[in-house]
mmCIF file of C-alpha atoms in Angstrom:
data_model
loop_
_atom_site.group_PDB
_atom_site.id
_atom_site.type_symbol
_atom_site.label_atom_id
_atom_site.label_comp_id
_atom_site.label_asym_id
_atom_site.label_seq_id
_atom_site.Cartn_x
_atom_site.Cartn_y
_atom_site.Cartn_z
ATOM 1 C CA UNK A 1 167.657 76.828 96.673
ATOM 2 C CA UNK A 2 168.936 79.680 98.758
ATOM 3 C CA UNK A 3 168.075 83.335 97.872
ATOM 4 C CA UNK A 4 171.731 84.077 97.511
ATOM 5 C CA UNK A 5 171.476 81.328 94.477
ATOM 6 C CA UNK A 6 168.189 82.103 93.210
ATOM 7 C CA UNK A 7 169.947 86.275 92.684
ATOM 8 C CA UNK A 8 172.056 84.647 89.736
ATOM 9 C CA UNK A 9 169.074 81.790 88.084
ATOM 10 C CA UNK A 10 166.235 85.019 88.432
ATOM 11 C CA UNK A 11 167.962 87.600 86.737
ATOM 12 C CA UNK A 12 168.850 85.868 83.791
ATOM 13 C CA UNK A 13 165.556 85.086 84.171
ATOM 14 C CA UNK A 14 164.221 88.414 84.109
ATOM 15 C CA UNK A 15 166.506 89.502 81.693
ATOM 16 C CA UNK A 16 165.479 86.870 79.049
ATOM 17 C CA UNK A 17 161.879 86.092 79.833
ATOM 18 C CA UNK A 18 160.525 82.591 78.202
ATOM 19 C CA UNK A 19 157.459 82.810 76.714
ATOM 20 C CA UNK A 20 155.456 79.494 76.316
ATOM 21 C CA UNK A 21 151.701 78.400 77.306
ATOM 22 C CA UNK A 22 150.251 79.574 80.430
ATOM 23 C CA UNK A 23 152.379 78.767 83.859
ATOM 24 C CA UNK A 24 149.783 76.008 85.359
ATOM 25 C CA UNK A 25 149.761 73.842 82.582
ATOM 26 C CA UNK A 26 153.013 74.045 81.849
ATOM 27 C CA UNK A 27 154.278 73.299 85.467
ATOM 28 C CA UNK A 28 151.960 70.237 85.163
ATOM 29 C CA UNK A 29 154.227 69.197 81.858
ATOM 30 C CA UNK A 30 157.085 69.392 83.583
ATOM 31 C CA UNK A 31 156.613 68.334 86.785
ATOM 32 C CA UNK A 32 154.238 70.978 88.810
ATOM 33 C CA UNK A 33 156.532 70.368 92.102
ATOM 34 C CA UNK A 34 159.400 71.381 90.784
ATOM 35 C CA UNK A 35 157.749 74.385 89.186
ATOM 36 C CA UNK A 36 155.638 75.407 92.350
ATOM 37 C CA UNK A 37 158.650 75.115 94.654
ATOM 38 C CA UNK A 38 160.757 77.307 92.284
ATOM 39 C CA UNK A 39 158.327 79.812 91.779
ATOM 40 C CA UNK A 40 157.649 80.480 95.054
ATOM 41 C CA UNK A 41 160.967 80.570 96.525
ATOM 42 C CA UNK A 42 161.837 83.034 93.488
ATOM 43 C CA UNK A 43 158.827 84.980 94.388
ATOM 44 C CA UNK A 44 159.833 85.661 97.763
ATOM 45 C CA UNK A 45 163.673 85.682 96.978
ATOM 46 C CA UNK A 46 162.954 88.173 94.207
ATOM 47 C CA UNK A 47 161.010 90.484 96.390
ATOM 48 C CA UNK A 48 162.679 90.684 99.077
ATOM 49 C CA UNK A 49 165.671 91.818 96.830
ATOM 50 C CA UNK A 50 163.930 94.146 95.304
ATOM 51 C CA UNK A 51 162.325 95.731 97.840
ATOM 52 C CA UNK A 52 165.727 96.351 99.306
ATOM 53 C CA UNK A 53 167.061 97.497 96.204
ATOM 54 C CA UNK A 54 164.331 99.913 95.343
ATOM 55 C CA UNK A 55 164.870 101.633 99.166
ATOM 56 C CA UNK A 56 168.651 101.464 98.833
ATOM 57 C CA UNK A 57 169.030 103.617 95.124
ATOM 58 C CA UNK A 58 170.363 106.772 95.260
ATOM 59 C CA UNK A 59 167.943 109.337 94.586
ATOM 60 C CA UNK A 60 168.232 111.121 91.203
ATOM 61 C CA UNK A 61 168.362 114.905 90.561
ATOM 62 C CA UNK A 62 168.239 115.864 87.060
ATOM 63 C CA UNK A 63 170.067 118.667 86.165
ATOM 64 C CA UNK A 64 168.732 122.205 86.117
ATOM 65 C CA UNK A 65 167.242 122.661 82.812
ATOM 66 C CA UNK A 66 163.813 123.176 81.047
ATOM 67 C CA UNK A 67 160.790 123.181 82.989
ATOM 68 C CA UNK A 68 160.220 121.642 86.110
ATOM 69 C CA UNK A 69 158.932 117.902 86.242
ATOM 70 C CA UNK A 70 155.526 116.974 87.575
ATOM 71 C CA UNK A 71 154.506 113.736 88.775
ATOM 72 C CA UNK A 72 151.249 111.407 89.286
ATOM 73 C CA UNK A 73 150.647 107.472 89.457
ATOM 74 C CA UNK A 74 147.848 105.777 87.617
ATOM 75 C CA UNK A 75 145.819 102.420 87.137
ATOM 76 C CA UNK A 76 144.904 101.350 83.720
ATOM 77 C CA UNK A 77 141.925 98.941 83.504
ATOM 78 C CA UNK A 78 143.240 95.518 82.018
ATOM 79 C CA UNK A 79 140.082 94.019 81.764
ATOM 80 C CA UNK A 80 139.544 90.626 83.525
ATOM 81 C CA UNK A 81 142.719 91.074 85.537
ATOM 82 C CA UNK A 82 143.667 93.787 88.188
ATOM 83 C CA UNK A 83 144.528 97.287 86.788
ATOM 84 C CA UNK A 84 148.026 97.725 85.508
ATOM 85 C CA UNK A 85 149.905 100.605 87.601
ATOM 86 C CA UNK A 86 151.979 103.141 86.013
ATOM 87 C CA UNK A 87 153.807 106.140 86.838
ATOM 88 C CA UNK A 88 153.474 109.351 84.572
ATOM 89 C CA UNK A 89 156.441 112.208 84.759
ATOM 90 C CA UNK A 90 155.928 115.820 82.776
ATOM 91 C CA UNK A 91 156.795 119.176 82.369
ATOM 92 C CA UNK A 92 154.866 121.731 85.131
ATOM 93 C CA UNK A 93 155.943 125.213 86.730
ATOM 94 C CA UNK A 94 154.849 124.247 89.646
ATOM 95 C CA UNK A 95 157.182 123.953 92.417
ATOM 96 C CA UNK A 96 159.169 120.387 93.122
ATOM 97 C CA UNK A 97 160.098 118.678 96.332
ATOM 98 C CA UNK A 98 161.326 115.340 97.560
ATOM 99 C CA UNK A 99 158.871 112.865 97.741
ATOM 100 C CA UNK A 100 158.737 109.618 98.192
ATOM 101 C CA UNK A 101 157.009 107.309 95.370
ATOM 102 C CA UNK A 102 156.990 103.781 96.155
ATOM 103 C CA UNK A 103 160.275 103.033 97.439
ATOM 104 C CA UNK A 104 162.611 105.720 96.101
ATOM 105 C CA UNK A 105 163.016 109.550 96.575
ATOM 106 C CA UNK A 106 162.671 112.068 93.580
ATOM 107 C CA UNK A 107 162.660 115.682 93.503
ATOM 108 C CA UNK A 108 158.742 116.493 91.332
ATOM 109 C CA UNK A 109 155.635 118.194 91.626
ATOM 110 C CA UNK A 110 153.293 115.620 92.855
ATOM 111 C CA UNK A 111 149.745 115.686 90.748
ATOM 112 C CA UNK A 112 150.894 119.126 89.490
ATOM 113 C CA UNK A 113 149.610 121.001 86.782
ATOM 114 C CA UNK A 114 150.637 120.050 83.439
ATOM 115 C CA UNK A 115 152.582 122.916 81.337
ATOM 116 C CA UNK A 116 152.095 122.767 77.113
ATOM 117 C CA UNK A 117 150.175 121.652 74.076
ATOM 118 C CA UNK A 118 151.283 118.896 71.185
ATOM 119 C CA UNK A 119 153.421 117.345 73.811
ATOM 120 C CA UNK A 120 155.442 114.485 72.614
ATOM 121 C CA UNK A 121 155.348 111.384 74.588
ATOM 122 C CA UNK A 122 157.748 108.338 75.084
ATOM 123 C CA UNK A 123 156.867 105.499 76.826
ATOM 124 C CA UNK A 124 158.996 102.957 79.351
ATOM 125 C CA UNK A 125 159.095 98.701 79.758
ATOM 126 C CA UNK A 126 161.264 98.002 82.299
ATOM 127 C CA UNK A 127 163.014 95.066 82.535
ATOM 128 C CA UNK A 128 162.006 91.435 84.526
ATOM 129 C CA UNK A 129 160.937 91.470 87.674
ATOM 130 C CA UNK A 130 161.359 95.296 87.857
ATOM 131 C CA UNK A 131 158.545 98.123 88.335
ATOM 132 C CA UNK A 132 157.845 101.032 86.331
ATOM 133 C CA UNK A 133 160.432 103.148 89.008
ATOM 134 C CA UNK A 134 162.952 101.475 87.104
ATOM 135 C CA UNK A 135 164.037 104.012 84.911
ATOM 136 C CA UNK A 136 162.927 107.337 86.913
ATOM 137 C CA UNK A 137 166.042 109.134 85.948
ATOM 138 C CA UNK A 138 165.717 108.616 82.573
ATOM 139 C CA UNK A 139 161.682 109.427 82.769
ATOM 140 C CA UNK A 140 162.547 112.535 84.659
ATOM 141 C CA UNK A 141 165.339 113.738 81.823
ATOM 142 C CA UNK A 142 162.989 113.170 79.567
ATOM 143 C CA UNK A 143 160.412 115.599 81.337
ATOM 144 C CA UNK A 144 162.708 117.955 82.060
ATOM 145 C CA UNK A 145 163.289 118.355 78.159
ATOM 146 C CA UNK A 146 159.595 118.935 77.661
ATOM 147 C CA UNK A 147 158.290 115.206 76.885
ATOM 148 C CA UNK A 148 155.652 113.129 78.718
ATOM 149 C CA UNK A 149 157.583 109.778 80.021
ATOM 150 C CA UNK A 150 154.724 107.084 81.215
ATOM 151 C CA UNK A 151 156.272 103.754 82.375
ATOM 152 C CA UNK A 152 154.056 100.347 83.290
ATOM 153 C CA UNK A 153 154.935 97.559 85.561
ATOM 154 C CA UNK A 154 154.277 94.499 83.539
ATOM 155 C CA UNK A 155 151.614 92.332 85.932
ATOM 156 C CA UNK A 156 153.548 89.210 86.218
ATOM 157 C CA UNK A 157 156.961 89.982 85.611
ATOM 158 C CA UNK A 158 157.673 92.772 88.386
ATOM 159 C CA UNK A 159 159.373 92.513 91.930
ATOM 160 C CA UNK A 160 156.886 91.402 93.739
ATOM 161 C CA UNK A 161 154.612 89.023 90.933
ATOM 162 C CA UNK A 162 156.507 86.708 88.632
ATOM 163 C CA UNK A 163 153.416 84.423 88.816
ATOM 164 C CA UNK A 164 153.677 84.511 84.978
ATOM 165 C CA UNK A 165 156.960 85.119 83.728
ATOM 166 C CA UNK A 166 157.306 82.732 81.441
ATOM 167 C CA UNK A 167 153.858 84.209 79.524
ATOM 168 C CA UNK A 168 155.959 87.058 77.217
ATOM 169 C CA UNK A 169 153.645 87.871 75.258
ATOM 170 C CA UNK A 170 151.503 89.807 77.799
ATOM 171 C CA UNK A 171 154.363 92.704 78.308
ATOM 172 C CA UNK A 172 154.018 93.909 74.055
ATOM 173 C CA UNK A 173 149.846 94.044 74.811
ATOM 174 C CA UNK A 174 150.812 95.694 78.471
ATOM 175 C CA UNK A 175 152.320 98.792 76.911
ATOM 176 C CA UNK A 176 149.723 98.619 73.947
ATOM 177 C CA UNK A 177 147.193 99.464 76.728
ATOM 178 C CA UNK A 178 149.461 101.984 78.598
ATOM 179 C CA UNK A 179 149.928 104.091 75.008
ATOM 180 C CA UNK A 180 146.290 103.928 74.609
ATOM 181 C CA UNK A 181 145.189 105.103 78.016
ATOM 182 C CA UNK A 182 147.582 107.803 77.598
ATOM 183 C CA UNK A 183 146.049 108.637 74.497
ATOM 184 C CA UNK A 184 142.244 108.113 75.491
ATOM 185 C CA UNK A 185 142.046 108.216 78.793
ATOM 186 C CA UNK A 186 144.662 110.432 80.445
ATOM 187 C CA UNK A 187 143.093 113.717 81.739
ATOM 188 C CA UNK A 188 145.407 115.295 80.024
ATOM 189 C CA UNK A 189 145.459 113.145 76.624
ATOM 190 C CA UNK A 190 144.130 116.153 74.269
ATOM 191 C CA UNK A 191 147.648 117.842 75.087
ATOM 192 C CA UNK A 192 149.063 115.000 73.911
ATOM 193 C CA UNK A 193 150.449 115.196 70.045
ATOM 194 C CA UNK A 194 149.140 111.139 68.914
ATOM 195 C CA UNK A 195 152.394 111.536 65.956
ATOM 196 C CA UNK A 196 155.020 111.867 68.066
ATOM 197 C CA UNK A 197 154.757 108.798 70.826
ATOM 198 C CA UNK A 198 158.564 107.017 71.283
ATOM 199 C CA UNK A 199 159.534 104.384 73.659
ATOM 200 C CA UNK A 200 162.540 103.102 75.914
ATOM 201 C CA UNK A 201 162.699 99.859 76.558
ATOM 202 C CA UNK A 202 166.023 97.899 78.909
ATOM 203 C CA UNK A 203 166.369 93.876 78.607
ATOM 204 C CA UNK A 204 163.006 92.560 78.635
ATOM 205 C CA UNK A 205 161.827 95.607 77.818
ATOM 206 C CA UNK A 206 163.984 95.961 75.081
ATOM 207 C CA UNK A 207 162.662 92.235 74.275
ATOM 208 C CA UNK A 208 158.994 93.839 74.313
ATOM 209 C CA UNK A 209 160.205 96.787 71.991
ATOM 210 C CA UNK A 210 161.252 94.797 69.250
ATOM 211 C CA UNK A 211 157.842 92.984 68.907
ATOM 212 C CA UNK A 212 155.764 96.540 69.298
ATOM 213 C CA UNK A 213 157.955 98.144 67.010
ATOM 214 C CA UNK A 214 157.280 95.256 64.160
ATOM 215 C CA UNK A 215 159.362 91.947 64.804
ATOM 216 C CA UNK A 216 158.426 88.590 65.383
ATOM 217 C CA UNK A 217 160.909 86.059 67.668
ATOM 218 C CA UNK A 218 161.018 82.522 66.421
ATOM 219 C CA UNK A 219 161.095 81.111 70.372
ATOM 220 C CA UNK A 220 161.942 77.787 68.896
ATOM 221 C CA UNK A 221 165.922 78.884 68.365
ATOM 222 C CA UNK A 222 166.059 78.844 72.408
ATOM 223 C CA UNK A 223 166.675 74.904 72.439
ATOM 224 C CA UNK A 224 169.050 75.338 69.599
ATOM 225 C CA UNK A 225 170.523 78.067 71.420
ATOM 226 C CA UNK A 226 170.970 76.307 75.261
ATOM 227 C CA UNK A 227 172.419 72.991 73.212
ATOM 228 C CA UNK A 228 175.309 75.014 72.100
ATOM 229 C CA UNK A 229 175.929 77.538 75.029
ATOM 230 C CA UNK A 230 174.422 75.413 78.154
ATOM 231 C CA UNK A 231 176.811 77.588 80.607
ATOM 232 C CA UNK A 232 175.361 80.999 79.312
ATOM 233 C CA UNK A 233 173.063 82.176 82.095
ATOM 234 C CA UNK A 234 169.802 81.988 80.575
ATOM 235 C CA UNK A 235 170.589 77.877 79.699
ATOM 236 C CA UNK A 236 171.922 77.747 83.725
ATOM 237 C CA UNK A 237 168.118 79.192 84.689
ATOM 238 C CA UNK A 238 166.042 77.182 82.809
ATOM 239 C CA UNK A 239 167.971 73.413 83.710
ATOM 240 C CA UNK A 240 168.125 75.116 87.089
ATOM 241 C CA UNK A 241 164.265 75.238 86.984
ATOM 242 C CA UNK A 242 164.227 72.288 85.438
ATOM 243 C CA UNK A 243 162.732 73.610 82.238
ATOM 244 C CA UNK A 244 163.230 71.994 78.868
ATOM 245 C CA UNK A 245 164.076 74.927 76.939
ATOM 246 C CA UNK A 246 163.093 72.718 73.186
ATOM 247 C CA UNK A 247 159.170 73.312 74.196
ATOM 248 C CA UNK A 248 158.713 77.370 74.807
ATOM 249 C CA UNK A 249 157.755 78.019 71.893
ATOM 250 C CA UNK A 250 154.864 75.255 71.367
ATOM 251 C CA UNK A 251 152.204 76.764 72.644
ATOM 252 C CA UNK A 252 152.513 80.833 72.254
ATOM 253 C CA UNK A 253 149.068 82.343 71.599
ATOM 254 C CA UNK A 254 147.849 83.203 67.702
ATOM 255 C CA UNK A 255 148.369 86.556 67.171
ATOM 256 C CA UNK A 256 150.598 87.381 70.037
ATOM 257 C CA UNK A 257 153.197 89.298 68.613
ATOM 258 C CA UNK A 258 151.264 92.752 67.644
ATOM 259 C CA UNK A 259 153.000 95.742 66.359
ATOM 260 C CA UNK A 260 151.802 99.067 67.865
ATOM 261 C CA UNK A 261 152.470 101.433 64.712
ATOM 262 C CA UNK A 262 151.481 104.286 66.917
ATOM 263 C CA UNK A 263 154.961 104.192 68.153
ATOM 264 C CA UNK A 264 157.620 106.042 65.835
ATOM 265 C CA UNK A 265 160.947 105.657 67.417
ATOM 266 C CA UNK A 266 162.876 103.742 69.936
ATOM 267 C CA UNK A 267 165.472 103.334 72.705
ATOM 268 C CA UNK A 268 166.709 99.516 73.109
ATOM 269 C CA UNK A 269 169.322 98.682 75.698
ATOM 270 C CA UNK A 270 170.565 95.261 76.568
ATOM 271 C CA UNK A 271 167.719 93.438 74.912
ATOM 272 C CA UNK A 272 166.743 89.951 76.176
ATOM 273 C CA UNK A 273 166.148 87.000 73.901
ATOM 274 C CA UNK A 274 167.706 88.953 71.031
ATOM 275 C CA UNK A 275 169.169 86.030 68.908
ATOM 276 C CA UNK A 276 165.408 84.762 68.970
ATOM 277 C CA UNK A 277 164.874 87.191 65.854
ATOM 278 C CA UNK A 278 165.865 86.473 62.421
ATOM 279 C CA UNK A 279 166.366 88.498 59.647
ATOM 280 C CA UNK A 280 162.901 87.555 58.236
ATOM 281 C CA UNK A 281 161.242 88.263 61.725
ATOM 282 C CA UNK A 282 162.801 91.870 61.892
ATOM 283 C CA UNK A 283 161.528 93.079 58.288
ATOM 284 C CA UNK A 284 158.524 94.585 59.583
ATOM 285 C CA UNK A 285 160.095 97.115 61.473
ATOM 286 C CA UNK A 286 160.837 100.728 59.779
ATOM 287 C CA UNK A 287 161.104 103.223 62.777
ATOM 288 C CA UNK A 288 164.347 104.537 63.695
ATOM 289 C CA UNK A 289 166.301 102.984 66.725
ATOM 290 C CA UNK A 290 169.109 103.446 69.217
ATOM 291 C CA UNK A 291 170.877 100.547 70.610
ATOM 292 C CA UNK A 292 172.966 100.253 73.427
ATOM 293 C CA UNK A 293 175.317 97.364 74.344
ATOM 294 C CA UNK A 294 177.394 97.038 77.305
ATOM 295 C CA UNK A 295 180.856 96.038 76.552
ATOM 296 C CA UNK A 296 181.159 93.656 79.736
ATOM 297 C CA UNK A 297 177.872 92.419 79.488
ATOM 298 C CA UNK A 298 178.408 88.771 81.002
ATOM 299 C CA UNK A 299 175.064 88.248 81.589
ATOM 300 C CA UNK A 300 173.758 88.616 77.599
ATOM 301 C CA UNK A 301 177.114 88.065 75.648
ATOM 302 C CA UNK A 302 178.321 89.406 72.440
ATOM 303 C CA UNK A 303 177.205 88.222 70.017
ATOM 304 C CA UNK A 304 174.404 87.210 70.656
ATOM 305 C CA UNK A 305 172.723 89.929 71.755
ATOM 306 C CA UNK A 306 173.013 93.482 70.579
ATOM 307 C CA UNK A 307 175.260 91.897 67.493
ATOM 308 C CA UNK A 308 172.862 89.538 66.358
ATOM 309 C CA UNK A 309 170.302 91.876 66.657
ATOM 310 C CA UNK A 310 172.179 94.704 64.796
ATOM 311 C CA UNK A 311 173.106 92.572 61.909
ATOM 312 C CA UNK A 312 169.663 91.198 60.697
ATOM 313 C CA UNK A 313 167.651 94.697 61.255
ATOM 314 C CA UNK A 314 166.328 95.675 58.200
ATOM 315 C CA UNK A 315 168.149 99.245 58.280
ATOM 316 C CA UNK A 316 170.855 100.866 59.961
ATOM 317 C CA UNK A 317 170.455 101.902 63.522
ATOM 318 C CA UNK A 318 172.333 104.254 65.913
ATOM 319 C CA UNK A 319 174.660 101.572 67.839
ATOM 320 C CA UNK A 320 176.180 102.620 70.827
ATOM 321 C CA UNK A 321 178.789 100.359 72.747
ATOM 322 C CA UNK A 322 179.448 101.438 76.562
ATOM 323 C CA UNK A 323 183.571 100.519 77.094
ATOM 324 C CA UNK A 324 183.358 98.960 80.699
ATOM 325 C CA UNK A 325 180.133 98.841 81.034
ATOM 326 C CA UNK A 326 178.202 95.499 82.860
ATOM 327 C CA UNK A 327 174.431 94.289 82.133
ATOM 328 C CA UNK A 328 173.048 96.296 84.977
ATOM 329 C CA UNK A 329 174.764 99.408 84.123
ATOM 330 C CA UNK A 330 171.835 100.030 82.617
ATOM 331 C CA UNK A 331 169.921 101.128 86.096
ATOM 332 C CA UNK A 332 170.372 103.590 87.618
ATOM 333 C CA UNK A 333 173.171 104.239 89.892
ATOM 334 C CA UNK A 334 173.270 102.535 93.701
ATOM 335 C CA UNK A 335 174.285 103.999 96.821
ATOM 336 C CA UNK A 336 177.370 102.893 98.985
ATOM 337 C CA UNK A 337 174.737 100.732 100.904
ATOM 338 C CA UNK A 338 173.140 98.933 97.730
ATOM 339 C CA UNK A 339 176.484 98.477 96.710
ATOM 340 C CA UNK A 340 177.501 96.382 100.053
ATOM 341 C CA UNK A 341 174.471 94.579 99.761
ATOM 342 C CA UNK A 342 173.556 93.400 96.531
ATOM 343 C CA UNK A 343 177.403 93.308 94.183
ATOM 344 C CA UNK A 344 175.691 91.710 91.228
ATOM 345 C CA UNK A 345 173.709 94.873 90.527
ATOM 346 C CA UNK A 346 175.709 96.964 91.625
ATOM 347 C CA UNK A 347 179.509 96.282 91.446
ATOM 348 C CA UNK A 348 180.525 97.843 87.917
ATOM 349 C CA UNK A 349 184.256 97.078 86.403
ATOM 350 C CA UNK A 350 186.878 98.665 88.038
ATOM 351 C CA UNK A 351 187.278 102.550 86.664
ATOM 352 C CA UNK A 352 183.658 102.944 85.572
ATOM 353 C CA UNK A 353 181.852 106.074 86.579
ATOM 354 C CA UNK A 354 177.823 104.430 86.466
ATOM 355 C CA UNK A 355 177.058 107.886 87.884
ATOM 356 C CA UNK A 356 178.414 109.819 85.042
ATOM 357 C CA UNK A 357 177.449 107.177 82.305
ATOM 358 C CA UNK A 358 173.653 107.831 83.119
ATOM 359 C CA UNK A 359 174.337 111.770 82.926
ATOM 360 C CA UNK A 360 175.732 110.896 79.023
ATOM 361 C CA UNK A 361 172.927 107.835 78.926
ATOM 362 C CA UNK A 362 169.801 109.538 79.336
ATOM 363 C CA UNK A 363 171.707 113.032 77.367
ATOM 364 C CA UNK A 364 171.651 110.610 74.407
ATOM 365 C CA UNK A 365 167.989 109.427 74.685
ATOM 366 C CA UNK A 366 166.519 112.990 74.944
ATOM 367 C CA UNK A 367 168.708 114.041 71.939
ATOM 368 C CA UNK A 368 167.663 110.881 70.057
ATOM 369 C CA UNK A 369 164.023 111.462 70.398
ATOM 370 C CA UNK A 370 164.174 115.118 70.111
ATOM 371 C CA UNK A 371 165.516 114.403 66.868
ATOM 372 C CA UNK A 372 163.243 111.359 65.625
ATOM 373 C CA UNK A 373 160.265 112.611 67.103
ATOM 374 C CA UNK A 374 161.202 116.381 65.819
ATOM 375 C CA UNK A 375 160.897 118.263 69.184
ATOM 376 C CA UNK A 376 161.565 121.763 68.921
ATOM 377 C CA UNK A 377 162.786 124.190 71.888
ATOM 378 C CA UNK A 378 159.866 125.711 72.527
ATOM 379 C CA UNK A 379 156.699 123.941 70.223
ATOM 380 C CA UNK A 380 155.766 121.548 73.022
ATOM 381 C CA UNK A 381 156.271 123.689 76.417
ATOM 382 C CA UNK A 382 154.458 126.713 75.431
ATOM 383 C CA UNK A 383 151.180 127.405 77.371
#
């Protein structure tokens, strides 16, 4: 399968990952050639793309306001497996300049002091086959309005390692571990306030969200779902792969979906898998959310998404619908030269401003949390 095909099979992909028992074994159920040869071509594919992507985004520049943004990357031991990576933006007076971190440019303080006490702190899950870079301009919006933004890059689902994909439950334990290093670990963890910790999570990440904020997917609606929508692009990926969508849920670990009650509020756009949750599996969440649907979102389609989602939470939540907005809408926005190159990221419906949506996008978020996670003007900056 060409790359050019794989682009349209990987992202629905990444944006509705399929949990089920570990890769190996279940590549041996269903034919291990056929698994190996898709996996690796999509590995490559995927980060090639990626790479390309990451180097092509327009860098952000957060408008002047509040204090200055510092900036440091970190490794989180995940026992067994190799450290987790993550990328930690904050307030600092120290001086910012363009850097470049990873494959993007961003205007921060690198390793820079960190400015106030009882600092709130949100944390980031991108979505599949992403990296925690994903969302810098809403991390650094978030700093620049006095919060600590950490993002991970879920080993296994990022750009350059989809190795294991189709294991979900490993992002909701992945950001466990980030909230807890940030807590514990951190250097700067005792300016931390532990009661105010949000997160932001976009398609799989807004997948992960739901289970660390308190639900519980029932993964066997998936072959319900591809037998009556088996043109929708998650149903295309899997018979693409050659995956029989009736078994993901078979063999999903005990315990795997584990709230994380340290978290009090959160951001969900375009979440993956979303119809997976039923009204029964929602009723352990209690913490305030915002949701955000694209109105043009081809990709994850009303209403089975966002709508399903909305209707079977347990209490109301702040719903916002973007009018000509696409899936990816959701990054941030691409240069003329991303644009040329990759039009299924990048090409938005014809009149919409992704520039200026991501000025009112991550406005929202900091107002949202400000408000949930009570964030005064000057309680968390002060020295």
């Amino acid at each position: 399968m060409a790359c050019s095909r794989y682009f349209n099979v990987a992202f629905a992909l990444r944006r509705s990952p399929i949990p089920t028992r570990p890769i190996a074994t279940f590549c041996k159920t269903l034919g291990k050639s056929v698994q190996e040869g898709f996996m690796k071509k999509s590995a490559l594919c995927m980060a090639i793309f990626l790479i390309a992507m990451m180097m092509l985004i327009t860098p952000f520049v957060a408008a002047a306001q509040g204090p200055n943004v510092g900036f440091m990357e970190v490794q989180i031991n995940n026992g067994t497996e190799p450290n987790l990576t993550a990328g930690i933006w904050y307030p600092t007076d120290a001086e910012p300049s363009s850097h470049s971190l990873g494959l993007f440019a961003q205007n921060v303080a690198l390793d820079a002091p960190l400015r106030g006490r009882n600092l709130p702190l949100v944390v980031i899950s991108h979505g599949g086959g992403g990296s925690y870079q994903g969302h810098y301009d809403t991390a650094l919006s978030l700093a620049h309005a006095g919060f600590v933004a950490a993002a991970i890059s879920h080993a296994g689902d990022t750009y350059d390692d989809q190795s294991k994909v189709l294991q979900l439950w490993r992002r909701p334990a992945q950001l466990r571990l980030l909230v807890s290093y940030m807590l514990r670990n951190w250097p700067q963890h005792e300016r931390l306030d532990a009661s105010r910790i949000g997160a932001f999570g976009f398609s799989n990440g807004g997948f992960t969200l739901l289970v660390t904020a308190g639900g519980i997917p029932d993964l066997n609606k998936i072959g319900s779902y591809c037998e009556i929508h088996p043109n929708h692009d998650l149903c295309l990926a899997l018979t693409e792969a050659k995956i029989d969508p009736s078994h993901l849920g078979d063999h999903v670990p005990p315990e795997a979906w584990i709230a994380d009650r340290r978290i009090k509020a959160v951001v969900i756009a375009a979440p993956a898998f979303a119809f997976t949750f039923s009204k029964n599996g929602l009723k352990g969440i209690h913490i305030p959310i915002q949701l955000w649907r694209a109105a043009d979102d081809h990709h994850q389609p009303s209403p089975y998404y966002e709508e399903a989602l909305r209707w079977v939470l347990p209490q109301s939540v702040e719903y916002h619908v973007v009018v000509g907005a696409g899936h990816y809408d959701f990054l941030p926005p691409c240069s003329v030269s991303l644009a040329a190159v990759t039009p299924l990221i990048c090409a938005d419906p014809s009149g919409f401003n992704r520039a200026r949506f991501h000025e009112e996008f991550n406005g929202e978020i900091v107002r949202f949390f400000q408000t949930r996670l009570e964030l005064g003007s000057e309680d968390s900056t002060r020295r």
